[in-house]
XYZ file of C-alpha atoms in Angstrom:
80
model
C -61.506 157.993 29.436
C -58.848 160.417 28.366
C -55.452 160.554 30.158
C -52.768 163.232 29.580
C -49.173 162.289 28.801
C -47.676 159.508 26.826
C -47.495 156.724 29.410
C -50.009 154.809 31.639
C -50.219 151.612 33.610
C -53.063 149.314 32.498
C -54.327 146.652 34.967
C -56.682 143.754 34.295
C -58.376 141.044 36.427
C -60.185 138.141 34.833
C -62.093 135.944 37.283
C -65.155 133.774 37.811
C -64.747 131.394 34.919
C -65.912 127.765 35.635
C -63.088 125.256 36.071
C -63.826 123.567 32.657
C -64.032 126.910 30.753
C -62.385 127.190 27.320
C -58.969 128.890 27.255
C -59.046 132.650 27.197
C -56.551 135.238 25.980
C -56.070 138.754 27.195
C -55.203 141.297 24.466
C -53.800 144.732 24.815
C -54.899 146.756 21.831
C -53.816 150.215 20.492
C -55.892 151.862 17.778
C -57.631 148.587 17.180
C -54.511 146.459 16.663
C -53.192 143.827 19.038
C -49.848 144.914 20.568
C -49.642 142.257 23.316
C -51.394 138.889 23.916
C -51.231 136.934 27.103
C -52.914 133.553 28.058
C -55.300 133.857 30.946
C -54.298 131.346 33.600
C -56.286 130.246 36.616
C -59.640 131.364 37.925
C -58.451 134.674 39.254
C -55.899 136.092 36.764
C -54.313 139.551 37.165
C -52.130 141.347 34.618
C -50.539 144.709 34.471
C -48.482 146.438 31.775
C -47.198 149.933 31.001
C -48.085 151.579 27.675
C -45.885 154.289 26.412
C -47.468 155.563 23.156
C -50.287 157.962 22.525
C -53.365 156.385 21.039
C -56.672 154.750 21.798
C -55.954 151.721 24.112
C -58.262 148.860 25.175
C -58.112 145.550 27.046
C -59.986 142.737 25.494
C -60.581 139.106 26.723
C -60.989 136.552 23.901
C -62.364 132.979 23.894
C -61.024 131.820 20.575
C -62.523 134.304 18.054
C -65.277 135.387 20.429
C -64.914 138.610 22.541
C -65.825 137.667 26.175
C -65.070 141.130 27.709
C -63.641 144.500 26.792
C -62.981 147.813 28.377
C -64.029 151.182 27.207
C -61.496 152.985 25.100
C -58.699 154.596 27.074
C -57.357 157.605 25.104
C -53.759 158.395 26.006
C -52.292 161.735 25.022
C -53.518 163.408 21.792
C -54.930 160.320 20.157
C -53.611 158.696 17.027
């Protein structure tokens, strides 16, 4: 989706992994580059952050080098 302005709150929820699941990491990406990385803790993990720059944002959940889940691109402001 496209959002006007230069600031937005992003929210993520990661749930349903088995108890013995490998460690996962939640990444906040802007224009394809990681700008924030957080370890997913517990079986019902919630995270929120405010982004303040125009660009193409995405939330991605990683299991090592494997992408487990990702959002559609979120375009903030005029793009790059």
